[in-house]
Amino acid sequence: QYQWPEPGWWNFRSLRATIEGLDDSEAYNVRYRVGSVFETAWSLYGFERFLADLATDPTLPIYVMERVAEVHLENLRKVLEIAGDLIDIVYFYDDLASQEGLLVSPAMYCRCIQPFHQRIIDLADHYGMRTMLHCCGSVYPLINQLIDMGLNILNPIQPSAKNMHPEKLSQEFGGRIAFHGGIDVQQFLPRATPQEVQDKVGYTSELLGSMGGYILSGSHHLQADVPLQ
């Protein structure tokens, strides 16, 4: 039988005490994870039907995203009011791409999805917070747009996805947005030697960080096939 958690678990005001109680002997980064809008909406709606309706009659898909965003924004507002001075980054996620390209056209993103992402960025900015978006795959066609929206950090940077290799990103966007990720977890890390990893980390860090704005990480969570060494 399900046991409801203690009230403090969901009480927003316990968040501040929890952060203040962290061990301050080490440096760490505190992110508030907002959630997703597009992904949550199509998960409730059904992926194929959601995309088809978005293209033919977007009224209902946009309504669903509106309700999801409403919850996220109110949660974010409360969290930043209570503990914003203790939080470093506002993090949200929406996978908008496959490894070959976008799941929706740039025009459809601009018309139907961007307004919700913009609200998250604007609310965070109102409280003086930096924002980070997780979007797997070939999000390249939207990067300029994301920069113009005020996004600070883009994750996870899959170098095996189309137009997402570090050389191209550094040349076109270096110094305008921070990249987080870039060390391939699909093919490279599971098979590489420790020396090869060191070399790749050094090269990628120098390339993407040459104008500032690079956070070293795998191109997604490290999986069980990545050797500990």
PDB file of N, CA and C in Angstrom, residues 115-212:
ATOM      1  N   PRO A 115       7.079  30.020 -27.366  1.00  0.00           N
ATOM      2  CA  PRO A 115       6.503  30.906 -26.352  1.00  0.00           C
ATOM      3  C   PRO A 115       6.557  30.350 -24.929  1.00  0.00           C
ATOM      4  N   PHE A 116       6.436  29.034 -24.798  1.00  0.00           N
ATOM      5  CA  PHE A 116       6.486  28.430 -23.464  1.00  0.00           C
ATOM      6  C   PHE A 116       7.920  28.424 -22.919  1.00  0.00           C
ATOM      7  N   HIS A 117       8.885  28.108 -23.776  1.00  0.00           N
ATOM      8  CA  HIS A 117      10.286  28.167 -23.363  1.00  0.00           C
ATOM      9  C   HIS A 117      10.680  29.597 -23.010  1.00  0.00           C
ATOM     10  N   GLN A 118      10.165  30.548 -23.781  1.00  0.00           N
ATOM     11  CA  GLN A 118      10.491  31.946 -23.521  1.00  0.00           C
ATOM     12  C   GLN A 118       9.977  32.388 -22.157  1.00  0.00           C
ATOM     13  N   ARG A 119       8.816  31.906 -21.766  1.00  0.00           N
ATOM     14  CA  ARG A 119       8.265  32.278 -20.464  1.00  0.00           C
ATOM     15  C   ARG A 119       9.151  31.774 -19.322  1.00  0.00           C
ATOM     16  N   ILE A 120       9.686  30.554 -19.487  1.00  0.00           N
ATOM     17  CA  ILE A 120      10.577  30.006 -18.460  1.00  0.00           C
ATOM     18  C   ILE A 120      11.842  30.849 -18.369  1.00  0.00           C
ATOM     19  N   ILE A 121      12.445  31.152 -19.525  1.00  0.00           N
ATOM     20  CA  ILE A 121      13.666  31.954 -19.553  1.00  0.00           C
ATOM     21  C   ILE A 121      13.406  33.345 -18.967  1.00  0.00           C
ATOM     22  N   ASP A 122      12.297  33.949 -19.359  1.00  0.00           N
ATOM     23  CA  ASP A 122      11.993  35.307 -18.883  1.00  0.00           C
ATOM     24  C   ASP A 122      11.747  35.344 -17.377  1.00  0.00           C
ATOM     25  N   LEU A 123      11.048  34.323 -16.860  1.00  0.00           N
ATOM     26  CA  LEU A 123      10.787  34.290 -15.423  1.00  0.00           C
ATOM     27  C   LEU A 123      12.087  34.110 -14.654  1.00  0.00           C
ATOM     28  N   ALA A 124      12.936  33.205 -15.133  1.00  0.00           N
ATOM     29  CA  ALA A 124      14.234  33.020 -14.480  1.00  0.00           C
ATOM     30  C   ALA A 124      15.047  34.305 -14.533  1.00  0.00           C
ATOM     31  N   ASP A 125      15.044  34.954 -15.680  1.00  0.00           N
ATOM     32  CA  ASP A 125      15.792  36.199 -15.837  1.00  0.00           C
ATOM     33  C   ASP A 125      15.274  37.283 -14.896  1.00  0.00           C
ATOM     34  N   HIS A 126      13.971  37.286 -14.656  1.00  0.00           N
ATOM     35  CA  HIS A 126      13.382  38.259 -13.733  1.00  0.00           C
ATOM     36  C   HIS A 126      13.991  38.151 -12.344  1.00  0.00           C
ATOM     37  N   TYR A 127      14.374  36.921 -11.967  1.00  0.00           N
ATOM     38  CA  TYR A 127      14.993  36.697 -10.660  1.00  0.00           C
ATOM     39  C   TYR A 127      16.523  36.669 -10.751  1.00  0.00           C
ATOM     40  N   GLY A 128      17.052  37.061 -11.908  1.00  0.00           N
ATOM     41  CA  GLY A 128      18.504  37.110 -12.074  1.00  0.00           C
ATOM     42  C   GLY A 128      19.155  35.755 -12.230  1.00  0.00           C
ATOM     43  N   MET A 129      18.400  34.763 -12.745  1.00  0.00           N
ATOM     44  CA  MET A 129      18.906  33.400 -12.846  1.00  0.00           C
ATOM     45  C   MET A 129      19.320  33.058 -14.268  1.00  0.00           C
ATOM     46  N   ARG A 130      20.388  32.269 -14.401  1.00  0.00           N
ATOM     47  CA  ARG A 130      20.781  31.714 -15.691  1.00  0.00           C
ATOM     48  C   ARG A 130      19.916  30.496 -15.996  1.00  0.00           C
ATOM     49  N   THR A 131      19.740  30.220 -17.290  1.00  0.00           N
ATOM     50  CA  THR A 131      18.901  29.088 -17.714  1.00  0.00           C
ATOM     51  C   THR A 131      19.703  28.089 -18.535  1.00  0.00           C
ATOM     52  N   MET A 132      19.304  26.841 -18.403  1.00  0.00           N
ATOM     53  CA  MET A 132      19.954  25.734 -19.116  1.00  0.00           C
ATOM     54  C   MET A 132      18.869  24.862 -19.737  1.00  0.00           C
ATOM     55  N   LEU A 133      19.014  24.577 -21.023  1.00  0.00           N
ATOM     56  CA  LEU A 133      18.070  23.706 -21.741  1.00  0.00           C
ATOM     57  C   LEU A 133      18.758  22.409 -22.120  1.00  0.00           C
ATOM     58  N   HIS A 134      18.118  21.283 -21.792  1.00  0.00           N
ATOM     59  CA  HIS A 134      18.551  19.981 -22.287  1.00  0.00           C
ATOM     60  C   HIS A 134      17.739  19.648 -23.530  1.00  0.00           C
ATOM     61  N   CYS A 135      18.438  19.437 -24.631  1.00  0.00           N
ATOM     62  CA  CYS A 135      17.775  19.016 -25.869  1.00  0.00           C
ATOM     63  C   CYS A 135      18.718  18.105 -26.627  1.00  0.00           C
ATOM     64  N   CYS A 136      18.397  16.825 -26.674  1.00  0.00           N
ATOM     65  CA  CYS A 136      19.231  15.855 -27.373  1.00  0.00           C
ATOM     66  C   CYS A 136      19.156  16.064 -28.882  1.00  0.00           C
ATOM     67  N   GLY A 137      20.128  15.451 -29.583  1.00  0.00           N
ATOM     68  CA  GLY A 137      20.055  15.371 -31.030  1.00  0.00           C
ATOM     69  C   GLY A 137      20.532  16.623 -31.742  1.00  0.00           C
ATOM     70  N   SER A 138      20.121  16.735 -33.006  1.00  0.00           N
ATOM     71  CA  SER A 138      20.574  17.807 -33.881  1.00  0.00           C
ATOM     72  C   SER A 138      19.690  19.033 -33.725  1.00  0.00           C
ATOM     73  N   VAL A 139      19.954  19.787 -32.669  1.00  0.00           N
ATOM     74  CA  VAL A 139      19.200  21.007 -32.394  1.00  0.00           C
ATOM     75  C   VAL A 139      19.843  22.217 -33.083  1.00  0.00           C
ATOM     76  N   TYR A 140      20.847  21.962 -33.901  1.00  0.00           N
ATOM     77  CA  TYR A 140      21.606  23.029 -34.566  1.00  0.00           C
ATOM     78  C   TYR A 140      20.721  24.106 -35.202  1.00  0.00           C
ATOM     79  N   PRO A 141      19.641  23.757 -35.936  1.00  0.00           N
ATOM     80  CA  PRO A 141      18.868  24.819 -36.593  1.00  0.00           C
ATOM     81  C   PRO A 141      18.230  25.819 -35.634  1.00  0.00           C
ATOM     82  N   LEU A 142      18.156  25.504 -34.350  1.00  0.00           N
ATOM     83  CA  LEU A 142      17.511  26.387 -33.384  1.00  0.00           C
ATOM     84  C   LEU A 142      18.495  27.150 -32.505  1.00  0.00           C
ATOM     85  N   ILE A 143      19.788  26.894 -32.640  1.00  0.00           N
ATOM     86  CA  ILE A 143      20.733  27.460 -31.674  1.00  0.00           C
ATOM     87  C   ILE A 143      20.745  28.980 -31.720  1.00  0.00           C
ATOM     88  N   ASN A 144      20.774  29.559 -32.911  1.00  0.00           N
ATOM     89  CA  ASN A 144      20.733  31.027 -32.997  1.00  0.00           C
ATOM     90  C   ASN A 144      19.483  31.581 -32.319  1.00  0.00           C
ATOM     91  N   GLN A 145      18.366  30.888 -32.547  1.00  0.00           N
ATOM     92  CA  GLN A 145      17.101  31.322 -31.963  1.00  0.00           C
ATOM     93  C   GLN A 145      17.140  31.228 -30.444  1.00  0.00           C
ATOM     94  N   LEU A 146      17.708  30.143 -29.926  1.00  0.00           N
ATOM     95  CA  LEU A 146      17.814  29.963 -28.483  1.00  0.00           C
ATOM     96  C   LEU A 146      18.691  31.046 -27.856  1.00  0.00           C
ATOM     97  N   ILE A 147      19.762  31.414 -28.555  1.00  0.00           N
ATOM     98  CA  ILE A 147      20.618  32.500 -28.070  1.00  0.00           C
ATOM     99  C   ILE A 147      19.828  33.804 -28.014  1.00  0.00           C
ATOM    100  N   ASP A 148      19.074  34.081 -29.079  1.00  0.00           N
ATOM    101  CA  ASP A 148      18.274  35.309 -29.114  1.00  0.00           C
ATOM    102  C   ASP A 148      17.209  35.329 -28.019  1.00  0.00           C
ATOM    103  N   MET A 149      16.739  34.145 -27.601  1.00  0.00           N
ATOM    104  CA  MET A 149      15.749  34.055 -26.533  1.00  0.00           C
ATOM    105  C   MET A 149      16.353  34.335 -25.165  1.00  0.00           C
ATOM    106  N   GLY A 150      17.679  34.323 -25.086  1.00  0.00           N
ATOM    107  CA  GLY A 150      18.347  34.580 -23.809  1.00  0.00           C
ATOM    108  C   GLY A 150      18.799  33.338 -23.082  1.00  0.00           C
ATOM    109  N   LEU A 151      18.763  32.174 -23.741  1.00  0.00           N
ATOM    110  CA  LEU A 151      19.239  30.947 -23.100  1.00  0.00           C
ATOM    111  C   LEU A 151      20.733  31.055 -22.847  1.00  0.00           C
ATOM    112  N   ASN A 152      21.172  30.589 -21.686  1.00  0.00           N
ATOM    113  CA  ASN A 152      22.582  30.701 -21.309  1.00  0.00           C
ATOM    114  C   ASN A 152      23.391  29.437 -21.585  1.00  0.00           C
ATOM    115  N   ILE A 153      22.780  28.269 -21.375  1.00  0.00           N
ATOM    116  CA  ILE A 153      23.527  27.002 -21.448  1.00  0.00           C
ATOM    117  C   ILE A 153      22.714  25.986 -22.247  1.00  0.00           C
ATOM    118  N   LEU A 154      23.388  25.306 -23.204  1.00  0.00           N
ATOM    119  CA  LEU A 154      22.751  24.257 -24.001  1.00  0.00           C
ATOM    120  C   LEU A 154      23.420  22.922 -23.712  1.00  0.00           C
ATOM    121  N   ASN A 155      22.626  21.921 -23.443  1.00  0.00           N
ATOM    122  CA  ASN A 155      23.073  20.574 -23.104  1.00  0.00           C
ATOM    123  C   ASN A 155      22.246  19.584 -23.942  1.00  0.00           C
ATOM    124  N   PRO A 156      22.729  18.389 -24.340  1.00  0.00           N
ATOM    125  CA  PRO A 156      23.974  17.757 -23.920  1.00  0.00           C
ATOM    126  C   PRO A 156      25.070  17.783 -24.987  1.00  0.00           C
ATOM    127  N   ILE A 157      24.835  18.349 -26.149  1.00  0.00           N
ATOM    128  CA  ILE A 157      25.806  18.444 -27.235  1.00  0.00           C
ATOM    129  C   ILE A 157      26.266  17.042 -27.653  1.00  0.00           C
ATOM    130  N   GLN A 158      25.503  16.434 -28.537  1.00  0.00           N
ATOM    131  CA  GLN A 158      25.828  15.101 -29.050  1.00  0.00           C
ATOM    132  C   GLN A 158      26.669  15.253 -30.310  1.00  0.00           C
ATOM    133  N   PRO A 159      27.986  15.033 -30.228  1.00  0.00           N
ATOM    134  CA  PRO A 159      28.845  15.268 -31.387  1.00  0.00           C
ATOM    135  C   PRO A 159      28.562  14.334 -32.555  1.00  0.00           C
ATOM    136  N   SER A 160      27.886  13.213 -32.297  1.00  0.00           N
ATOM    137  CA  SER A 160      27.550  12.288 -33.381  1.00  0.00           C
ATOM    138  C   SER A 160      26.295  12.700 -34.136  1.00  0.00           C
ATOM    139  N   ALA A 161      25.549  13.687 -33.618  1.00  0.00           N
ATOM    140  CA  ALA A 161      24.344  14.160 -34.291  1.00  0.00           C
ATOM    141  C   ALA A 161      24.723  15.158 -35.392  1.00  0.00           C
ATOM    142  N   LYS A 162      23.860  15.283 -36.373  1.00  0.00           N
ATOM    143  CA  LYS A 162      24.131  16.124 -37.541  1.00  0.00           C
ATOM    144  C   LYS A 162      24.384  17.576 -37.126  1.00  0.00           C
ATOM    145  N   ASN A 163      25.490  18.131 -37.619  1.00  0.00           N
ATOM    146  CA  ASN A 163      25.872  19.535 -37.401  1.00  0.00           C
ATOM    147  C   ASN A 163      26.143  19.885 -35.942  1.00  0.00           C
ATOM    148  N   MET A 164      26.402  18.890 -35.103  1.00  0.00           N
ATOM    149  CA  MET A 164      26.628  19.154 -33.687  1.00  0.00           C
ATOM    150  C   MET A 164      28.069  18.870 -33.254  1.00  0.00           C
ATOM    151  N   HIS A 165      28.998  18.711 -34.204  1.00  0.00           N
ATOM    152  CA  HIS A 165      30.378  18.457 -33.805  1.00  0.00           C
ATOM    153  C   HIS A 165      31.001  19.741 -33.249  1.00  0.00           C
ATOM    154  N   PRO A 166      31.875  19.610 -32.279  1.00  0.00           N
ATOM    155  CA  PRO A 166      32.391  20.776 -31.551  1.00  0.00           C
ATOM    156  C   PRO A 166      33.035  21.828 -32.443  1.00  0.00           C
ATOM    157  N   GLU A 167      33.710  21.406 -33.520  1.00  0.00           N
ATOM    158  CA  GLU A 167      34.374  22.374 -34.388  1.00  0.00           C
ATOM    159  C   GLU A 167      33.366  23.360 -34.978  1.00  0.00           C
ATOM    160  N   LYS A 168      32.245  22.846 -35.440  1.00  0.00           N
ATOM    161  CA  LYS A 168      31.214  23.697 -36.052  1.00  0.00           C
ATOM    162  C   LYS A 168      30.571  24.611 -35.005  1.00  0.00           C
ATOM    163  N   LEU A 169      30.277  24.041 -33.845  1.00  0.00           N
ATOM    164  CA  LEU A 169      29.631  24.830 -32.796  1.00  0.00           C
ATOM    165  C   LEU A 169      30.543  25.949 -32.306  1.00  0.00           C
ATOM    166  N   SER A 170      31.827  25.639 -32.139  1.00  0.00           N
ATOM    167  CA  SER A 170      32.769  26.652 -31.683  1.00  0.00           C
ATOM    168  C   SER A 170      32.895  27.779 -32.698  1.00  0.00           C
ATOM    169  N   GLN A 171      32.990  27.416 -33.961  1.00  0.00           N
ATOM    170  CA  GLN A 171      33.168  28.413 -35.015  1.00  0.00           C
ATOM    171  C   GLN A 171      31.959  29.338 -35.135  1.00  0.00           C
ATOM    172  N   GLU A 172      30.751  28.763 -35.028  1.00  0.00           N
ATOM    173  CA  GLU A 172      29.544  29.546 -35.284  1.00  0.00           C
ATOM    174  C   GLU A 172      28.962  30.219 -34.036  1.00  0.00           C
ATOM    175  N   PHE A 173      29.148  29.607 -32.884  1.00  0.00           N
ATOM    176  CA  PHE A 173      28.446  30.105 -31.694  1.00  0.00           C
ATOM    177  C   PHE A 173      29.351  30.385 -30.507  1.00  0.00           C
ATOM    178  N   GLY A 174      30.650  30.178 -30.673  1.00  0.00           N
ATOM    179  CA  GLY A 174      31.571  30.349 -29.556  1.00  0.00           C
ATOM    180  C   GLY A 174      31.480  31.731 -28.936  1.00  0.00           C
ATOM    181  N   GLY A 175      31.403  31.780 -27.617  1.00  0.00           N
ATOM    182  CA  GLY A 175      31.329  33.032 -26.891  1.00  0.00           C
ATOM    183  C   GLY A 175      29.939  33.606 -26.762  1.00  0.00           C
ATOM    184  N   ARG A 176      28.939  32.972 -27.416  1.00  0.00           N
ATOM    185  CA  ARG A 176      27.576  33.500 -27.376  1.00  0.00           C
ATOM    186  C   ARG A 176      26.661  32.671 -26.490  1.00  0.00           C
ATOM    187  N   ILE A 177      27.037  31.435 -26.232  1.00  0.00           N
ATOM    188  CA  ILE A 177      26.257  30.546 -25.378  1.00  0.00           C
ATOM    189  C   ILE A 177      27.218  29.534 -24.773  1.00  0.00           C
ATOM    190  N   ALA A 178      26.930  29.057 -23.593  1.00  0.00           N
ATOM    191  CA  ALA A 178      27.757  28.030 -22.964  1.00  0.00           C
ATOM    192  C   ALA A 178      27.276  26.656 -23.401  1.00  0.00           C
ATOM    193  N   PHE A 179      28.221  25.796 -23.770  1.00  0.00           N
ATOM    194  CA  PHE A 179      27.898  24.417 -24.140  1.00  0.00           C
ATOM    195  C   PHE A 179      28.229  23.489 -22.975  1.00  0.00           C
ATOM    196  N   HIS A 180      27.333  22.538 -22.731  1.00  0.00           N
ATOM    197  CA  HIS A 180      27.478  21.589 -21.624  1.00  0.00           C
ATOM    198  C   HIS A 180      27.374  20.187 -22.218  1.00  0.00           C
ATOM    199  N   GLY A 181      28.479  19.420 -22.156  1.00  0.00           N
ATOM    200  CA  GLY A 181      28.458  18.063 -22.714  1.00  0.00           C
ATOM    201  C   GLY A 181      29.596  17.880 -23.709  1.00  0.00           C
ATOM    202  N   GLY A 182      29.278  17.222 -24.819  1.00  0.00           N
ATOM    203  CA  GLY A 182      30.209  17.150 -25.937  1.00  0.00           C
ATOM    204  C   GLY A 182      31.118  15.941 -25.988  1.00  0.00           C
ATOM    205  N   ILE A 183      31.201  15.127 -24.928  1.00  0.00           N
ATOM    206  CA  ILE A 183      32.033  13.919 -24.954  1.00  0.00           C
ATOM    207  C   ILE A 183      31.106  12.728 -25.204  1.00  0.00           C
ATOM    208  N   ASP A 184      31.206  12.144 -26.380  1.00  0.00           N
ATOM    209  CA  ASP A 184      30.232  11.168 -26.874  1.00  0.00           C
ATOM    210  C   ASP A 184      30.117   9.932 -25.985  1.00  0.00           C
ATOM    211  N   VAL A 185      28.882   9.642 -25.542  1.00  0.00           N
ATOM    212  CA  VAL A 185      28.637   8.455 -24.718  1.00  0.00           C
ATOM    213  C   VAL A 185      28.116   7.277 -25.537  1.00  0.00           C
ATOM    214  N   GLN A 186      27.835   7.510 -26.812  1.00  0.00           N
ATOM    215  CA  GLN A 186      27.243   6.450 -27.625  1.00  0.00           C
ATOM    216  C   GLN A 186      28.294   5.498 -28.194  1.00  0.00           C
ATOM    217  N   GLN A 187      29.351   6.051 -28.795  1.00  0.00           N
ATOM    218  CA  GLN A 187      30.374   5.226 -29.424  1.00  0.00           C
ATOM    219  C   GLN A 187      31.750   5.403 -28.784  1.00  0.00           C
ATOM    220  N   PHE A 188      32.075   6.643 -28.424  1.00  0.00           N
ATOM    221  CA  PHE A 188      33.448   6.915 -27.982  1.00  0.00           C
ATOM    222  C   PHE A 188      33.750   6.385 -26.590  1.00  0.00           C
ATOM    223  N   LEU A 189      33.030   6.852 -25.571  1.00  0.00           N
ATOM    224  CA  LEU A 189      33.373   6.482 -24.199  1.00  0.00           C
ATOM    225  C   LEU A 189      33.296   4.979 -23.915  1.00  0.00           C
ATOM    226  N   PRO A 190      32.329   4.246 -24.478  1.00  0.00           N
ATOM    227  CA  PRO A 190      32.307   2.803 -24.192  1.00  0.00           C
ATOM    228  C   PRO A 190      33.520   2.051 -24.739  1.00  0.00           C
ATOM    229  N   ARG A 191      34.200   2.596 -25.766  1.00  0.00           N
ATOM    230  CA  ARG A 191      35.278   1.868 -26.439  1.00  0.00           C
ATOM    231  C   ARG A 191      36.657   2.497 -26.251  1.00  0.00           C
ATOM    232  N   ALA A 192      36.739   3.718 -25.783  1.00  0.00           N
ATOM    233  CA  ALA A 192      38.002   4.450 -25.728  1.00  0.00           C
ATOM    234  C   ALA A 192      38.885   3.974 -24.582  1.00  0.00           C
ATOM    235  N   THR A 193      40.186   4.168 -24.753  1.00  0.00           N
ATOM    236  CA  THR A 193      41.139   3.935 -23.671  1.00  0.00           C
ATOM    237  C   THR A 193      41.173   5.179 -22.776  1.00  0.00           C
ATOM    238  N   PRO A 194      41.666   5.040 -21.540  1.00  0.00           N
ATOM    239  CA  PRO A 194      41.790   6.223 -20.678  1.00  0.00           C
ATOM    240  C   PRO A 194      42.598   7.349 -21.331  1.00  0.00           C
ATOM    241  N   GLN A 195      43.667   7.003 -22.054  1.00  0.00           N
ATOM    242  CA  GLN A 195      44.466   8.037 -22.711  1.00  0.00           C
ATOM    243  C   GLN A 195      43.680   8.735 -23.811  1.00  0.00           C
ATOM    244  N   GLU A 196      42.912   7.962 -24.561  1.00  0.00           N
ATOM    245  CA  GLU A 196      42.083   8.557 -25.612  1.00  0.00           C
ATOM    246  C   GLU A 196      41.037   9.505 -25.019  1.00  0.00           C
ATOM    247  N   VAL A 197      40.505   9.119 -23.861  1.00  0.00           N
ATOM    248  CA  VAL A 197      39.538   9.994 -23.193  1.00  0.00           C
ATOM    249  C   VAL A 197      40.218  11.282 -22.751  1.00  0.00           C
ATOM    250  N   GLN A 198      41.409  11.179 -22.161  1.00  0.00           N
ATOM    251  CA  GLN A 198      42.146  12.371 -21.748  1.00  0.00           C
ATOM    252  C   GLN A 198      42.400  13.298 -22.941  1.00  0.00           C
ATOM    253  N   ASP A 199      42.801  12.706 -24.055  1.00  0.00           N
ATOM    254  CA  ASP A 199      43.101  13.507 -25.244  1.00  0.00           C
ATOM    255  C   ASP A 199      41.834  14.190 -25.767  1.00  0.00           C
ATOM    256  N   LYS A 200      40.747  13.450 -25.804  1.00  0.00           N
ATOM    257  CA  LYS A 200      39.484  14.004 -26.307  1.00  0.00           C
ATOM    258  C   LYS A 200      38.971  15.111 -25.387  1.00  0.00           C
ATOM    259  N   VAL A 201      39.075  14.893 -24.085  1.00  0.00           N
ATOM    260  CA  VAL A 201      38.637  15.899 -23.119  1.00  0.00           C
ATOM    261  C   VAL A 201      39.463  17.175 -23.277  1.00  0.00           C
ATOM    262  N   GLY A 202      40.780  17.028 -23.420  1.00  0.00           N
ATOM    263  CA  GLY A 202      41.635  18.194 -23.586  1.00  0.00           C
ATOM    264  C   GLY A 202      41.319  18.956 -24.860  1.00  0.00           C
ATOM    265  N   TYR A 203      41.138  18.219 -25.951  1.00  0.00           N
ATOM    266  CA  TYR A 203      40.842  18.851 -27.239  1.00  0.00           C
ATOM    267  C   TYR A 203      39.495  19.564 -27.210  1.00  0.00           C
ATOM    268  N   THR A 204      38.466  18.892 -26.700  1.00  0.00           N
ATOM    269  CA  THR A 204      37.118  19.458 -26.693  1.00  0.00           C
ATOM    270  C   THR A 204      37.036  20.656 -25.761  1.00  0.00           C
ATOM    271  N   SER A 205      37.677  20.551 -24.605  1.00  0.00           N
ATOM    272  CA  SER A 205      37.659  21.666 -23.649  1.00  0.00           C
ATOM    273  C   SER A 205      38.336  22.892 -24.241  1.00  0.00           C
ATOM    274  N   GLU A 206      39.469  22.680 -24.912  1.00  0.00           N
ATOM    275  CA  GLU A 206      40.183  23.801 -25.524  1.00  0.00           C
ATOM    276  C   GLU A 206      39.366  24.413 -26.652  1.00  0.00           C
ATOM    277  N   LEU A 207      38.715  23.564 -27.425  1.00  0.00           N
ATOM    278  CA  LEU A 207      37.962  24.043 -28.585  1.00  0.00           C
ATOM    279  C   LEU A 207      36.706  24.804 -28.169  1.00  0.00           C
ATOM    280  N   LEU A 208      35.844  24.163 -27.374  1.00  0.00           N
ATOM    281  CA  LEU A 208      34.581  24.794 -26.989  1.00  0.00           C
ATOM    282  C   LEU A 208      34.770  25.851 -25.917  1.00  0.00           C
ATOM    283  N   GLY A 209      35.878  25.780 -25.187  1.00  0.00           N
ATOM    284  CA  GLY A 209      36.111  26.753 -24.125  1.00  0.00           C
ATOM    285  C   GLY A 209      37.051  27.867 -24.511  1.00  0.00           C
ATOM    286  N   SER A 210      37.446  27.937 -25.778  1.00  0.00           N
ATOM    287  CA  SER A 210      38.451  28.920 -26.197  1.00  0.00           C
ATOM    288  C   SER A 210      37.974  30.351 -25.991  1.00  0.00           C
ATOM    289  N   MET A 211      36.655  30.566 -26.051  1.00  0.00           N
ATOM    290  CA  MET A 211      36.101  31.897 -25.814  1.00  0.00           C
ATOM    291  C   MET A 211      35.276  31.935 -24.533  1.00  0.00           C
ATOM    292  N   GLY A 212      35.518  30.981 -23.656  1.00  0.00           N
ATOM    293  CA  GLY A 212      34.732  30.857 -22.429  1.00  0.00           C
ATOM    294  C   GLY A 212      33.440  30.122 -22.722  1.00  0.00           C
TER     295      GLY A 212
END
